Amino acid sequence: MIKQIATVTVYVEDQQKAKTFWTEKVGFEVVAEHPMGPNAFWLEVAPKGSESRLVLYPKAMMKGSENMKASIVFQSEDVRGTYEKMKAAGVEFLGELQEMQFGTFVQFKDEDGNEFLLKG
């Protein structure tokens, strides 16, 4: 049986810039960073203690990456607090928090234009 999502790949132009975004602005930590060729790494980031991870993969190493988009939803127990903290750190949100029957949510994007959903 499938137990969990292990990794989700996000295709990025600059791995170091993406690493800075995810660690310094969003608050994730680097879980793995291994050389993978010239100017490229196998780079995984995740929330502290999480078993699921993001792989920040260089677009230059993936044919057709310009057409690939990640679809990722991040769950938060304190969505308002997380939203405020990320917003104060400079994360660009695509609107304000919205409340629906299934929960509160908001979309944000990284510096490569990838869009994500934060929900609580």
C-alpha positions as a LaTeX table, in Angstrom:
\begin{tabular}{lrrr}
\hline
Residue & $x$ (\AA) & $y$ (\AA) & $z$ (\AA) \\
\hline
Met1 & 0.00 & 0.00 & 0.00 \\
Ile2 & 1.09 & 3.54 & $-0.61$ \\
Lys3 & 1.89 & 5.16 & 2.71 \\
Gln4 & 2.67 & 8.76 & 1.77 \\
Ile5 & 3.88 & 11.14 & $-0.90$ \\
Ala6 & 7.66 & 10.89 & $-0.84$ \\
Thr7 & 8.61 & 13.74 & $-3.18$ \\
Val8 & 7.04 & 16.20 & $-5.58$ \\
Thr9 & 9.25 & 17.80 & $-8.21$ \\
Val10 & 9.23 & 21.54 & $-8.84$ \\
Tyr11 & 11.14 & 22.60 & $-11.97$ \\
Val12 & 13.27 & 25.70 & $-11.35$ \\
Glu13 & 15.64 & 27.91 & $-13.34$ \\
Asp14 & 18.13 & 28.48 & $-10.51$ \\
Gln15 & 18.38 & 25.86 & $-7.77$ \\
Gln16 & 20.23 & 28.12 & $-5.33$ \\
Lys17 & 17.65 & 30.90 & $-5.72$ \\
Ala18 & 14.88 & 28.33 & $-5.24$ \\
Lys19 & 16.66 & 26.91 & $-2.18$ \\
Thr20 & 16.83 & 30.39 & $-0.67$ \\
Phe21 & 13.12 & 30.95 & $-1.35$ \\
Trp22 & 12.01 & 27.68 & 0.24 \\
Thr23 & 14.37 & 27.84 & 3.24 \\
Glu24 & 14.52 & 31.54 & 4.10 \\
Lys25 & 11.06 & 32.72 & 3.05 \\
Val26 & 8.85 & 29.66 & 3.50 \\
Gly27 & 10.79 & 28.15 & 6.41 \\
Phe28 & 11.61 & 24.69 & 5.02 \\
Glu29 & 14.94 & 22.95 & 5.63 \\
Val30 & 17.32 & 21.27 & 3.21 \\
Val31 & 16.91 & 17.50 & 3.55 \\
Ala32 & 19.26 & 16.38 & 0.74 \\
Glu33 & 21.72 & 18.13 & $-1.54$ \\
His34 & 23.91 & 15.88 & $-3.68$ \\
Pro35 & 25.93 & 16.79 & $-6.82$ \\
Met36 & 24.16 & 15.66 & $-9.98$ \\
Gly37 & 26.33 & 17.03 & $-12.79$ \\
Pro38 & 27.78 & 20.40 & $-13.70$ \\
Asn39 & 26.02 & 23.15 & $-11.74$ \\
Ala40 & 23.18 & 20.84 & $-10.64$ \\
Phe41 & 22.23 & 19.03 & $-7.46$ \\
Trp42 & 19.64 & 16.55 & $-6.27$ \\
Leu43 & 18.07 & 19.07 & $-3.91$ \\
Glu44 & 15.24 & 18.20 & $-1.52$ \\
Val45 & 13.56 & 20.61 & 0.90 \\
Ala46 & 10.76 & 20.00 & 3.39 \\
Pro47 & 9.04 & 21.38 & 6.46 \\
Lys48 & 10.93 & 20.34 & 9.60 \\
Gly49 & 9.97 & 16.79 & 10.57 \\
Ser50 & 7.98 & 16.15 & 7.38 \\
Glu51 & 8.23 & 12.88 & 5.51 \\
Ser52 & 7.11 & 14.44 & 2.21 \\
Arg53 & 9.67 & 16.52 & 0.33 \\
Leu54 & 9.99 & 18.88 & $-2.63$ \\
Val55 & 12.68 & 18.13 & $-5.18$ \\
Leu56 & 13.94 & 21.40 & $-6.68$ \\
Tyr57 & 14.97 & 20.12 & $-10.11$ \\
Pro58 & 16.84 & 22.19 & $-12.71$ \\
Lys59 & 14.73 & 22.93 & $-15.79$ \\
Ala60 & 17.87 & 22.74 & $-17.93$ \\
Met61 & 18.14 & 19.01 & $-17.22$ \\
Met62 & 14.53 & 18.15 & $-18.12$ \\
Lys63 & 13.37 & 18.20 & $-21.73$ \\
Gly64 & 9.96 & 19.86 & $-22.01$ \\
Ser65 & 10.15 & 21.41 & $-18.53$ \\
Glu66 & 8.63 & 24.64 & $-19.80$ \\
Asn67 & 5.32 & 22.80 & $-20.09$ \\
Met68 & 5.48 & 21.04 & $-16.72$ \\
Lys69 & 3.74 & 22.51 & $-13.68$ \\
Ala70 & 3.71 & 21.27 & $-10.13$ \\
Ser71 & 0.36 & 20.86 & $-8.38$ \\
Ile72 & 0.96 & 20.93 & $-4.69$ \\
Val73 & $-1.26$ & 21.69 & $-1.71$ \\
Phe74 & 0.37 & 22.49 & 1.63 \\
Gln75 & $-1.66$ & 21.80 & 4.78 \\
Ser76 & $-1.30$ & 24.06 & 7.82 \\
Glu77 & $-2.89$ & 23.78 & 11.26 \\
Asp78 & $-2.68$ & 27.60 & 11.57 \\
Val79 & $-3.29$ & 28.78 & 8.01 \\
Arg80 & $-3.74$ & 32.43 & 9.04 \\
Gly81 & $-0.51$ & 32.50 & 11.03 \\
Thr82 & 1.39 & 30.71 & 8.26 \\
Tyr83 & $-0.03$ & 33.12 & 5.66 \\
Glu84 & 1.00 & 36.17 & 7.71 \\
Lys85 & 4.50 & 34.81 & 8.36 \\
Met86 & 5.09 & 33.93 & 4.70 \\
Lys87 & 3.66 & 37.26 & 3.52 \\
Ala88 & 5.95 & 39.17 & 5.91 \\
Ala89 & 8.90 & 37.19 & 4.49 \\
Gly90 & 8.09 & 38.40 & 0.97 \\
Val91 & 6.11 & 35.49 & $-0.48$ \\
Glu92 & 3.78 & 36.65 & $-3.27$ \\
Phe93 & 0.17 & 35.58 & $-2.75$ \\
Leu94 & $-2.42$ & 35.56 & $-5.55$ \\
Gly95 & $-5.16$ & 36.95 & $-3.33$ \\
Glu96 & $-6.33$ & 36.94 & 0.24 \\
Leu97 & $-7.33$ & 33.99 & 2.40 \\
Gln98 & $-10.67$ & 32.51 & 1.30 \\
Glu99 & $-13.01$ & 30.47 & 3.45 \\
Met100 & $-14.98$ & 27.59 & 1.97 \\
Gln101 & $-16.78$ & 24.58 & 3.43 \\
Phe102 & $-13.65$ & 22.44 & 3.02 \\
Gly103 & $-11.38$ & 24.96 & 4.76 \\
Thr104 & $-9.48$ & 28.19 & 4.41 \\
Phe105 & $-7.04$ & 28.55 & 1.54 \\
Val106 & $-4.90$ & 30.92 & $-0.51$ \\
Gln107 & $-2.65$ & 30.55 & $-3.55$ \\
Phe108 & 0.98 & 31.68 & $-3.62$ \\
Lys109 & 3.82 & 31.46 & $-6.09$ \\
Asp110 & 7.55 & 31.06 & $-5.98$ \\
Glu111 & 10.11 & 33.13 & $-7.84$ \\
Asp112 & 9.88 & 30.84 & $-10.91$ \\
Gly113 & 6.13 & 31.44 & $-11.24$ \\
Asn114 & 5.09 & 28.00 & $-9.92$ \\
Glu115 & 1.74 & 28.26 & $-8.10$ \\
Phe116 & 0.86 & 26.45 & $-4.89$ \\
Leu117 & $-2.10$ & 26.27 & $-2.53$ \\
Leu118 & $-1.91$ & 26.77 & 1.23 \\
Lys119 & $-4.93$ & 25.46 & 3.13 \\
Gly120 & $-6.01$ & 24.93 & 6.68 \\
\hline
\end{tabular}
